[in-house]
Amino acid sequence: MSDSTEIRRWEPGAPDAESQLRLVIHLAKQHRQTLGFLPDAVFRDAGNKGQLLIALEDTVVLGYVLYRVTRSVIRLTHVCVSGAARGRGLGRELIDQAIADNPSATGIIARCRRDYGLNRFWAEAGLSPSSEAAGRNAQGLPLTLWTRPLGAPDLLLSSALESTKPLAVLDSNIVIDLYSSAEVQRPDRAASQGLMADWVAEEVTFAVSVQLDHELNDNEDASERVRQIAGAQGWVRLPTTRPHDTSIERELVASFGGRAVARDPSLENDAKHLADAVRADAQYFITNDEGVLAARGSIKDRFGVAIVRPHELIADVLESSGVLQTYAPGVFEHIDLRWHDARDFSDEQLEQAFLCFAEGERAKEFRPSLRAALAAGEAKVLIEDRGAVALLAVRPRNDELQVPIMRVASSAHDSSIALQLARQLRLDALELGLQRVAITDKRLPRKIVGALREDGFFRDEDGLYSARPIGRHVTAGELPHDSELQVLLDRVGSTQAGESVSRALEWRHWPIKIWDESMACYVVPIRPSAAMELFGYPPNLLQQRRALGLSRRHVYYRSGRSNPFRSLPGRILWYASTEGTNIVQKFFAISVAVASQTMSAEEAHRKFSGMGVYKRSQVEAAADGRGRVTVLEIEDTEVLQRPVSLASFRQYAKPHRVAAEFVSPRPIPSELFRSLMNAHHQPLETR
């Protein structure tokens, strides 16, 4: 920007205000091919609110930015610079001024068509791509959502930076290993996936640089790009000083050496990942990039960051694995599980089955707590035909459900049972009107610890695991009184980052539901027989489902001819249709869809048989003519206490002009989904 150029806020009372506004509107109309059409009144309204900034050279309007602020987020509507003035940094200066004029803003976002080729501009303005969705243009060309956090770090980032565990930053090649489809050849995929084991999270805090988002966005394969971006949203993003300060990046590039960078220009991008890791005082940078690994000695000496491969991190940080088995909901279809009063068993039987030998527990330590629970009638045993599989003691105290004993017997399914118990304790607390579940068992087996962590339980200062289930639903704009939720929901806007925070909240405070208008919603029709196999609906629930609740994870298969789940994560409303003489026609359950991919039926069954209840023959029956199926991965399914009839759905759908004909999965407006849930979803209320 030259010395003669100034950026000023449009002031309606200024002498030249009307002429400036006309010039702004004229400039907008010159570029309506890319900006789209806005009524003239929108410009005046934004100006009256102080949300129209103009770049002026004497009386000539060189550019402008039009924005609005909602829920503390700056939402850029137009960023426009005349053709003659481009290349001078005016667009970035306009955005910076909008940020300066709104010091309390927590973030800034913009939506831009991917085919406009403006990725470099948004990156230079400090924004990063966070998600992609089909545009409203006639061609349905994709829109990229660009975001930049502002102000103080949110609680998720603060927690990562303040953690006492070592901080490890993942390079983009590791993240791509984790989330690319099976069709993409990734020789180090298995090694990278080792980082996802539950026991690793016990010892390490993971994060990524915002540079990851730029590199994922550069992928020209649309399906892989969308898949990888969606999969990577759960990682904490580190703060960056780019584009204003790149001093560490320059030092790192020098550490690689000029010849190495000339041979491999991508090292300049690697320097950005590493620079953010250095600024965050990370102990580890995890990569499989040979160019980065070649310089790890000098970088360790200069910046203190250890550059390691995935297996080197595991070997360096952990001496014992403690790996939990993969969770397999299908096992419960073949086990007859029942609860019994623990007093039906002798002390010796319970000690033999549930004493925690792996943690060095002795019988004389376990016996007093066991006998106290037995005397108070607080203990119960989960059994199957072959014997006892779990021991649980629960004790309501004040506003919390205390769990002095939580054990699972060693078996092929102990991890799955542990996860189910963790989930069921939340429901038990809510049904008793309690606000907290506190695991007070001091000798928890690693299987239980892993299950609690996976289910959102957090360890407090006393080393006890606890959870605060919230039995209600809210919208992103409705701030509940809970201080933690209030702070986190302040960060939630109509962004993929907002969806990430919403999912984190739902994971931590399940069964809370946060109806976010930005999250895609779908209706998925399912045959009544399949609904019974997958969810135990229509009502005829198996005994183990009443005892342990619905499984946390499932997969659903459909024809591979097309994949309708283009925007994930998303909400699923399940519709039990008609099958022969069995006419159900009810919308009976809700889920969160976390991933979807198309592959051969053989590969799908091999990859997902541990998460599903379907036999190989059933998966093959769902395949298209080429033998391919679409796999939908879902979590946190709830069967509605008040299913929605087809007639009722039509009543709610009519104002949204949605036809109530469902022969295949299809999206529905989020407003329709929300209105149905407000009327029919009855979450457990804390009393």
XYZ file of C-alpha atoms in Angstrom:
687
model
C 0.000 0.000 0.000
C 1.452 3.362 -1.007
C 1.733 6.400 1.272
C -1.061 8.137 -0.627
C -3.529 5.289 0.017
C -5.631 5.223 3.162
C -8.162 2.821 4.592
C -11.104 4.357 6.340
C -14.460 3.279 7.674
C -17.396 4.594 5.657
C -19.168 7.262 7.700
C -22.761 8.024 6.687
C -22.538 11.635 7.859
C -19.315 12.511 6.033
C -19.543 15.136 3.222
C -18.363 12.696 0.549
C -20.201 9.659 1.960
C -22.770 9.300 -0.825
C -20.234 9.588 -3.640
C -17.981 7.014 -1.923
C -20.902 4.626 -1.496
C -21.805 4.948 -5.177
C -18.217 4.186 -6.161
C -18.159 1.137 -3.872
C -21.397 -0.194 -5.348
C -20.082 0.491 -8.859
C -16.894 -1.462 -8.090
C -18.982 -4.338 -6.692
C -21.087 -4.472 -9.861
C -17.948 -4.525 -12.006
C -16.920 -7.706 -10.189
C -20.357 -9.291 -9.727
C -19.203 -12.275 -11.806
C -17.161 -13.444 -8.817
C -18.734 -11.545 -5.924
C -22.346 -12.292 -6.752
C -25.244 -9.867 -6.489
C -26.083 -7.833 -3.389
C -28.826 -5.187 -3.191
C -27.558 -1.623 -2.799
C -29.301 -1.419 0.572
C -26.952 -4.084 1.999
C -23.961 -1.796 1.473
C -25.670 1.126 3.172
C -26.847 -1.023 6.060
C -23.330 -2.396 6.623
C -21.909 1.114 6.453
C -24.376 2.360 9.042
C -23.137 -0.436 11.336
C -19.483 0.483 10.759
C -18.882 -2.697 8.777
C -17.830 -1.200 5.434
C -14.143 -0.276 4.986
C -12.839 1.572 1.910
C -9.339 1.867 0.445
C -8.986 5.374 -1.015
C -6.375 7.164 -3.069
C -7.466 10.795 -3.065
C -11.121 10.404 -4.105
C -10.656 7.140 -6.026
C -12.042 3.966 -4.412
C -9.429 1.256 -4.951
C -11.154 -1.441 -2.937
C -13.439 -2.255 -0.044
C -14.326 -4.919 2.485
C -17.908 -5.605 3.512
C -18.474 -7.775 6.569
C -20.760 -8.567 9.481
C -20.105 -9.719 13.024
C -22.210 -12.483 14.571
C -21.416 -14.394 17.754
C -18.055 -12.582 17.970
C -17.016 -13.882 14.527
C -16.135 -11.528 11.653
C -17.813 -12.893 8.523
C -16.375 -11.436 5.320
C -19.075 -10.846 2.707
C -16.984 -9.046 0.047
C -13.266 -8.373 -0.253
C -12.821 -6.444 -3.484
C -9.832 -4.629 -5.000
C -9.925 -2.966 -8.419
C -7.863 -4.627 -11.122
C -5.496 -1.662 -11.414
C -4.687 -1.727 -7.688
C -4.002 -5.442 -7.246
C -0.628 -6.728 -6.124
C -0.187 -3.930 -3.556
C -1.485 -5.833 -0.526
C -4.709 -3.800 -0.271
C -6.929 -6.822 0.314
C -4.832 -7.960 3.264
C -4.702 -4.399 4.654
C -8.500 -4.145 4.471
C -8.901 -7.448 6.322
C -6.350 -6.421 8.951
C -8.253 -3.173 9.517
C -11.527 -5.069 9.973
C -9.787 -7.168 12.632
C -8.349 -4.055 14.296
C -11.803 -2.458 14.386
C -13.216 -5.513 16.219
C -10.711 -6.308 18.991
C -13.137 -8.599 20.841
C -13.701 -10.862 17.818
C -12.773 -14.513 18.356
C -12.385 -15.426 14.698
C -12.742 -14.387 11.076
C -14.220 -16.478 8.257
C -14.793 -16.208 4.511
C -16.355 -18.446 1.876
C -14.845 -18.547 -1.596
C -15.397 -20.679 -4.667
C -12.512 -23.048 -5.161
C -12.269 -22.424 -8.901
C -11.538 -18.711 -8.371
C -7.910 -19.595 -7.593
C -7.603 -17.257 -4.609
C -5.933 -19.703 -2.226
C -2.729 -17.677 -2.117
C -4.594 -14.461 -1.318
C -6.440 -15.994 1.645
C -3.244 -17.619 2.921
C -1.380 -14.306 2.763
C -4.212 -12.748 4.760
C -3.608 -15.326 7.488
C -6.695 -17.480 6.845
C -6.623 -21.260 6.509
C -9.033 -23.603 4.664
C -11.104 -25.576 7.145
C -13.853 -27.287 5.150
C -15.524 -27.577 1.781
C -19.166 -27.676 0.737
C -21.195 -27.581 -2.463
C -21.968 -24.010 -3.467
C -25.376 -22.570 -4.254
C -24.247 -21.629 -7.760
C -25.959 -23.267 -10.708
C -23.045 -25.623 -11.299
C -22.827 -26.603 -7.639
C -19.100 -25.779 -7.673
C -17.495 -26.239 -4.263
C -16.982 -23.447 -1.743
C -13.999 -23.438 0.575
C -14.440 -22.061 4.074
C -11.419 -20.012 5.186
C -10.943 -19.302 8.893
C -8.540 -17.587 11.266
C -8.818 -17.666 15.051
C -8.414 -14.346 16.858
C -7.922 -13.332 20.457
C -7.030 -15.695 23.279
C -6.677 -19.442 22.595
C -9.850 -21.466 23.098
C -10.064 -24.052 25.853
C -9.041 -26.945 23.610
C -5.863 -25.173 22.515
C -5.164 -23.902 26.025
C -5.543 -27.416 27.377
C -3.049 -28.735 24.828
C -0.502 -25.980 25.475
C -0.818 -26.206 29.248
C -0.752 -30.006 29.431
C 2.014 -31.594 31.486
C 2.339 -34.313 28.826
C 4.870 -33.797 26.016
C 3.498 -31.963 22.975
C 3.939 -33.760 19.631
C 3.110 -32.033 16.334
C 2.046 -34.162 13.360
C 3.401 -33.464 9.891
C 0.889 -33.493 7.029
C 2.177 -36.842 5.715
C 1.173 -38.461 9.021
C -2.340 -36.972 8.905
C -2.787 -38.065 5.289
C -1.745 -41.584 6.313
C -4.509 -41.533 8.925
C -7.376 -40.286 6.772
C -6.731 -41.141 3.125
C -8.851 -43.895 1.616
C -7.578 -47.418 1.156
C -7.256 -46.820 -2.602
C -4.433 -44.335 -1.970
C -1.064 -46.092 -1.655
C 0.575 -44.959 1.596
C 3.581 -47.158 2.490
C 3.828 -45.781 6.040
C 0.105 -45.896 6.810
C 0.295 -48.729 9.352
C 3.130 -47.063 11.286
C 1.240 -43.764 11.434
C -1.934 -45.472 12.606
C -0.005 -46.764 15.612
C -0.194 -43.219 16.998
C -3.982 -43.553 17.319
C -3.810 -46.205 20.030
C -5.550 -45.190 23.245
C -2.477 -45.741 25.358
C -0.516 -43.175 23.343
C -3.047 -40.494 24.282
C -2.349 -41.325 27.924
C 1.211 -40.058 27.525
C 1.295 -37.528 24.666
C -0.636 -34.396 23.618
C -0.989 -34.136 19.833
C -1.504 -31.031 17.702
C -1.025 -29.860 14.104
C 0.022 -26.669 12.367
C -2.513 -24.644 10.376
C -0.212 -25.308 7.421
C -1.823 -28.749 7.353
C -5.090 -27.212 6.168
C -3.373 -25.502 3.235
C -1.677 -28.702 2.105
C -4.843 -30.787 2.372
C -6.684 -28.107 0.412
C -4.125 -28.325 -2.414
C -5.167 -31.902 -3.218
C -6.838 -31.873 -6.642
C -8.622 -35.180 -5.989
C -11.934 -33.808 -4.709
C -13.122 -36.944 -2.920
C -9.794 -37.454 -1.145
C -9.538 -33.753 -0.310
C -12.966 -33.659 1.319
C -12.340 -36.940 3.129
C -8.972 -35.902 4.533
C -10.089 -32.407 5.539
C -13.107 -33.828 7.367
C -10.999 -36.462 9.111
C -8.391 -33.943 10.250
C -10.806 -31.525 11.908
C -10.494 -33.087 15.361
C -6.823 -32.129 15.804
C -5.920 -29.046 17.825
C -4.444 -26.315 15.591
C -1.448 -24.447 16.940
C -1.314 -20.639 16.729
C 0.927 -19.087 14.095
C 2.549 -15.703 13.530
C 2.322 -15.991 9.746
C 2.048 -13.922 7.607
C 3.388 -11.089 9.790
C 6.420 -12.864 11.274
C 8.256 -15.637 9.391
C 11.672 -15.340 11.017
C 11.732 -18.907 12.401
C 10.573 -20.273 9.059
C 13.550 -18.619 7.355
C 15.966 -20.071 9.916
C 14.533 -23.546 9.412
C 14.826 -23.331 5.626
C 18.481 -22.388 6.131
C 18.887 -25.458 8.364
C 17.729 -27.687 5.500
C 20.375 -26.191 3.214
C 20.004 -24.518 -0.146
C 20.746 -27.628 -2.194
C 18.176 -29.721 -0.313
C 15.472 -27.061 -0.792
C 16.335 -26.758 -4.484
C 15.892 -30.536 -4.860
C 12.737 -30.593 -2.731
C 10.850 -27.246 -2.639
C 8.223 -28.799 -0.328
C 10.725 -28.326 2.511
C 9.581 -24.691 2.626
C 6.134 -25.943 3.642
C 7.714 -28.311 6.167
C 9.450 -25.285 7.687
C 6.017 -23.770 8.399
C 4.876 -26.880 10.279
C 8.106 -26.930 12.240
C 8.025 -23.197 13.004
C 4.620 -23.514 14.644
C 5.916 -26.491 16.637
C 8.918 -24.428 17.804
C 6.722 -21.491 18.862
C 4.519 -23.871 20.882
C 7.559 -25.383 22.648
C 6.728 -28.830 21.254
C 9.028 -31.641 22.263
C 8.390 -33.759 19.150
C 7.702 -33.283 15.461
C 6.451 -36.534 13.915
C 7.111 -37.115 10.219
C 8.102 -39.678 7.607
C 9.586 -37.003 5.324
C 13.168 -37.991 4.503
C 14.213 -34.398 3.795
C 13.089 -33.216 7.219
C 14.581 -36.245 8.972
C 17.942 -35.583 7.289
C 18.170 -32.234 9.125
C 16.897 -33.400 12.501
C 20.278 -33.231 14.217
C 20.869 -29.548 13.497
C 17.228 -28.632 14.168
C 17.287 -30.443 17.522
C 20.453 -28.550 18.508
C 19.120 -25.161 17.358
C 15.434 -25.322 18.313
C 15.104 -28.185 20.811
C 12.474 -30.106 18.833
C 13.074 -33.829 18.336
C 12.109 -34.888 14.798
C 11.014 -38.533 14.920
C 9.168 -41.189 12.979
C 5.951 -42.585 14.536
C 7.594 -45.748 15.845
C 10.445 -43.702 17.317
C 8.004 -41.585 19.302
C 6.352 -44.712 20.680
C 9.679 -46.245 21.625
C 10.892 -42.976 23.169
C 7.835 -42.150 25.267
C 6.364 -45.484 26.255
C 7.940 -48.666 27.498
C 4.774 -50.744 27.692
C 1.939 -50.772 25.209
C -1.290 -51.145 27.187
C -3.122 -51.343 23.899
C -6.901 -51.786 24.118
C -8.670 -54.102 21.748
C -10.719 -52.683 18.944
C -14.281 -52.023 20.072
C -16.654 -54.524 18.488
C -20.369 -53.865 19.048
C -21.319 -56.963 17.092
C -20.170 -59.216 19.920
C -23.205 -58.278 22.008
C -25.498 -59.914 19.473
C -24.010 -63.289 20.446
C -23.718 -62.947 24.221
C -26.533 -63.270 26.718
C -25.573 -60.622 29.281
C -27.465 -60.238 32.566
C -26.993 -58.242 35.758
C -26.985 -60.133 39.083
C -26.678 -59.031 42.679
C -23.004 -59.409 43.630
C -24.065 -61.029 46.927
C -24.940 -64.132 44.897
C -21.169 -64.727 44.608
C -18.571 -65.461 47.258
C -15.793 -63.038 48.103
C -13.270 -65.514 46.750
C -15.056 -65.807 43.389
C -15.171 -62.030 42.941
C -11.554 -61.576 43.987
C -10.365 -64.246 41.613
C -12.290 -62.722 38.683
C -11.707 -59.010 39.307
C -8.544 -58.457 41.331
C -6.301 -56.153 39.288
C -3.120 -58.233 39.166
C -1.647 -56.130 36.330
C -1.625 -53.025 38.537
C -0.053 -54.861 41.453
C -3.235 -54.907 43.525
C -3.360 -57.308 46.456
C -6.387 -59.095 47.821
C -6.070 -57.314 51.182
C -6.405 -53.959 49.344
C -9.385 -55.004 47.237
C -11.297 -56.890 49.926
C -12.356 -53.919 52.161
C -13.914 -51.927 49.287
C -15.573 -55.066 47.920
C -17.081 -56.001 51.280
C -18.266 -52.441 51.893
C -20.059 -52.425 48.537
C -21.588 -55.839 49.210
C -22.815 -54.792 52.647
C -24.458 -51.668 51.228
C -26.056 -53.589 48.353
C -24.213 -51.357 45.871
C -22.417 -54.039 43.849
C -23.693 -55.962 40.838
C -22.104 -58.457 38.484
C -22.606 -58.698 34.746
C -22.593 -62.339 33.705
C -22.850 -64.441 30.592
C -23.241 -68.175 30.244
C -19.518 -68.751 30.803
C -19.293 -66.654 33.968
C -18.833 -63.142 35.343
C -17.549 -60.485 32.906
C -17.872 -57.205 34.870
C -18.213 -55.941 38.441
C -19.697 -52.540 39.205
C -20.489 -50.740 42.459
C -22.368 -47.428 42.327
C -23.057 -45.039 45.185
C -25.189 -41.855 44.788
C -23.691 -39.078 46.941
C -24.922 -35.476 46.879
C -24.897 -34.504 43.198
C -22.654 -37.271 41.870
C -22.697 -40.966 41.128
C -19.608 -42.429 42.765
C -18.211 -45.683 41.386
C -15.910 -47.258 44.011
C -15.496 -50.469 41.977
C -15.352 -50.749 38.183
C -13.761 -53.932 36.835
C -13.950 -56.164 33.774
C -12.779 -59.743 33.714
C -10.130 -60.698 31.179
C -11.855 -61.980 28.051
C -11.925 -61.563 24.295
C -14.488 -58.759 24.662
C -13.320 -56.948 27.803
C -12.540 -53.689 25.964
C -15.972 -53.596 24.351
C -17.702 -54.250 27.660
C -15.609 -51.558 29.375
C -16.694 -48.996 26.778
C -20.341 -49.935 27.238
C -20.088 -49.591 31.013
C -18.547 -46.137 30.689
C -21.428 -45.018 28.501
C -24.122 -46.578 30.696
C -22.850 -44.835 33.839
C -23.740 -41.483 32.282
C -27.333 -42.570 31.741
C -27.555 -43.995 35.248
C -26.435 -40.660 36.710
C -28.995 -38.684 34.719
C -31.812 -41.050 35.608
C -30.964 -40.450 39.282
C -30.897 -36.680 38.782
C -27.128 -36.458 39.383
C -24.731 -34.099 37.636
C -21.455 -36.012 37.721
C -20.018 -39.513 37.463
C -16.886 -39.966 39.586
C -14.840 -43.155 39.285
C -13.329 -43.513 42.758
C -11.823 -46.970 42.174
C -8.106 -46.422 42.875
C -6.898 -49.538 41.034
C -8.470 -49.212 37.618
C -7.218 -51.680 35.002
C -5.728 -50.113 31.851
C -8.674 -51.476 29.867
C -11.051 -49.423 32.007
C -8.845 -46.318 31.896
C -8.707 -46.464 28.107
C -12.472 -46.916 27.886
C -13.129 -43.966 30.195
C -10.820 -41.702 28.232
C -12.378 -42.736 24.938
C -15.830 -42.011 26.297
C -14.904 -38.477 27.346
C -14.062 -38.999 31.007
C -11.281 -36.689 32.204
C -8.786 -37.137 35.002
C -8.969 -34.476 37.718
C -6.243 -33.153 40.014
C -6.758 -36.094 42.394
C -6.174 -38.573 39.585
C -9.847 -39.641 39.478
C -11.764 -39.978 36.231
C -15.072 -38.164 35.997
C -17.676 -37.051 33.488
C -20.471 -34.486 33.556
C -23.308 -35.814 31.404
C -25.805 -33.185 30.279
C -29.233 -34.488 29.371
C -30.559 -31.738 27.157
C -30.066 -30.212 23.750
C -29.117 -26.673 22.830
C -28.243 -24.677 19.733
C -24.928 -22.997 19.122
C -26.591 -19.658 19.828
C -28.115 -20.686 23.160
C -25.514 -20.397 25.880
C -26.335 -22.615 28.854
C -25.397 -21.630 32.373
C -22.572 -24.181 32.610
C -19.451 -22.032 32.519
C -17.348 -24.480 30.488
C -20.038 -24.906 27.872
C -20.598 -21.176 27.730
C -16.959 -20.432 27.011
C -16.667 -23.181 24.410
C -19.956 -22.397 22.713
C -18.801 -18.803 22.329
C -16.280 -20.250 19.889
C -18.913 -22.113 17.888
C -20.048 -20.463 14.683
C -21.184 -21.673 11.285
C -17.755 -23.138 10.579
C -16.177 -26.538 10.412
C -14.133 -25.445 13.408
C -17.425 -24.803 15.169
C -18.581 -28.291 14.268
C -15.353 -29.667 15.684
C -15.964 -27.911 19.000
C -19.581 -29.105 19.029
C -18.471 -32.699 18.515
C -15.874 -32.322 21.272
C -18.566 -31.039 23.622
C -20.930 -33.854 22.724
C -18.154 -36.385 23.301
C -17.304 -34.922 26.697
C -20.841 -34.239 27.939
C -22.856 -36.991 26.187
C -25.868 -37.298 25.854
C -25.989 -33.528 25.188
C -26.878 -32.572 21.624
C -25.812 -29.296 20.037
C -27.959 -28.492 17.036
C -25.595 -26.444 14.855
C -27.103 -25.008 11.696
C -23.808 -25.513 9.852
C -23.805 -29.309 10.278
C -25.254 -31.293 7.403
C -28.371 -33.379 8.115
C -29.583 -36.485 6.288
C -32.523 -38.867 6.348
C -31.438 -42.473 5.829
C -34.193 -45.015 5.094
C -33.595 -48.508 6.426
C -35.600 -51.707 6.161
C -37.290 -52.725 9.452
C -35.323 -55.997 9.565
C -32.042 -54.102 9.172
C -33.126 -51.560 11.796
C -33.722 -54.404 14.211
C -30.295 -55.904 13.517
C -28.482 -52.592 13.804
C -30.400 -50.722 16.506
C -32.880 -53.137 18.067
C -35.851 -51.224 16.568
C -38.862 -51.672 16.271
C -39.062 -52.129 20.079
C -38.087 -55.668 20.902
C -34.763 -54.865 22.508
C -32.453 -57.631 23.554
C -31.709 -58.013 27.248
C -28.102 -56.900 26.813
C -29.221 -53.697 25.107
C -31.441 -52.819 28.053
C -28.529 -53.498 30.376
C -25.793 -51.715 28.462
C -27.406 -49.276 26.069
C -26.854 -48.988 22.341
C -23.428 -49.633 20.937
C -21.302 -46.523 20.425
C -20.128 -47.263 16.907
C -21.700 -48.887 13.906
C -21.366 -49.108 10.166
C -24.216 -49.098 7.681
C -23.871 -50.400 4.132
C -25.688 -49.318 0.985
C -25.141 -49.546 -2.759
C -21.878 -48.099 -4.025
C -23.461 -46.489 -7.090
C -23.246 -43.081 -5.418
C -22.212 -41.641 -2.083
C -24.822 -39.113 -0.908
C -22.912 -38.184 2.254
C -20.887 -35.317 0.849
C -20.519 -33.235 3.990
C -19.425 -34.957 7.197
C -19.656 -35.000 10.140
C -23.413 -34.825 9.858
C -26.630 -35.707 11.653
C -28.554 -38.797 10.620
C -32.295 -39.263 11.109
C -33.134 -42.947 10.607
C -36.404 -43.857 8.873
C -37.736 -47.395 9.234
C -39.666 -47.917 6.021
C -41.864 -50.763 4.766
C -40.815 -54.356 4.180
C -43.410 -56.746 2.859
C -46.341 -56.644 5.265
C -44.230 -54.974 7.962
C -45.244 -51.307 7.633
C -43.352 -49.185 10.168
C -42.888 -45.762 8.500
C -41.342 -44.112 11.552
C -38.330 -41.844 12.017
C -36.988 -43.617 15.065
C -33.340 -42.751 15.841
C -30.618 -40.160 15.445
C -26.865 -40.659 14.946
C -23.756 -38.718 14.048
C -22.151 -39.790 10.781
C -18.383 -39.347 10.996
C -17.086 -40.845 7.743
C -18.231 -42.421 4.494
C -16.362 -44.178 1.720
C -17.001 -46.497 -1.207
C -15.115 -49.766 -1.708
C -15.601 -53.385 -2.668
C -17.950 -55.435 -0.498
C -15.123 -57.849 0.309
C -12.824 -55.060 1.516
C -15.655 -53.380 3.440
C -16.456 -56.526 5.376
C -12.806 -57.214 6.079
C -12.174 -53.643 7.271
C -15.372 -53.015 9.234
C -16.592 -56.406 10.431
C -15.437 -55.515 13.963
C -17.711 -52.471 13.990
C -20.786 -54.005 12.415
C -23.404 -56.647 12.928
C -23.735 -57.722 9.288
C -22.443 -60.959 7.795
C -20.371 -60.942 4.642
C -23.318 -62.216 2.622
C -25.402 -59.258 3.820
C -22.694 -56.773 2.859
C -22.419 -58.366 -0.581
C -26.199 -58.194 -0.977
C -26.037 -54.404 -0.491
C -23.435 -53.991 -3.263
C -24.088 -52.479 -6.685
C -23.512 -54.263 -9.992
C -19.754 -53.730 -9.683
C -19.649 -55.295 -6.232
C -19.056 -51.979 -4.443
C -20.750 -50.632 -1.318
C -20.854 -47.269 0.403
C -19.874 -47.574 4.066
C -21.318 -45.039 6.512
C -19.563 -44.895 9.897
C -21.862 -43.655 12.671
C -21.550 -42.927 16.383
C -23.696 -42.064 19.395
C -27.002 -43.458 18.165
C -30.087 -42.733 20.254
C -33.470 -44.333 19.683
C -36.082 -41.602 20.074
C -38.502 -42.039 22.940
C -41.138 -40.495 20.679
C -40.603 -41.711 17.102
C -41.806 -39.359 14.356
C -44.588 -40.706 12.186
C -44.500 -40.172 8.431
C -47.606 -37.978 8.682
C -46.010 -35.843 11.372
C -42.813 -35.526 9.318
C -44.827 -34.295 6.346
C -46.425 -31.658 8.550
C -43.042 -30.326 9.649
C -41.472 -30.729 6.199
C -44.122 -28.815 4.271
C -42.867 -25.277 5.147
C -39.393 -26.358 4.015
C -40.730 -27.780 0.725
C -39.244 -31.190 1.462
C -41.040 -34.155 -0.080
C -41.507 -36.998 2.399
C -40.485 -39.740 -0.020
C -37.359 -41.629 1.014
C -36.078 -44.450 -1.164
C -32.411 -43.547 -0.629
C -30.441 -41.287 1.736
C -30.906 -37.572 1.095
C -30.052 -34.305 2.850
C -32.680 -32.257 4.650
C -32.445 -28.639 5.879
C -30.897 -28.284 9.313
C -33.870 -26.102 10.317
C -36.227 -29.013 9.610
C -34.060 -31.415 11.599
C -34.013 -28.985 14.520
C -37.782 -28.466 14.527
C -38.344 -32.244 14.541
C -35.946 -32.680 17.449
C -37.527 -29.852 19.413
C -40.846 -31.656 19.120
C -39.806 -35.292 19.437
C -36.366 -35.607 21.009
C -36.665 -35.976 24.780
C -33.185 -36.033 26.321
C -32.819 -37.035 29.938
C -33.034 -33.981 32.178
C -30.875 -33.494 35.226
C -32.994 -32.671 38.260
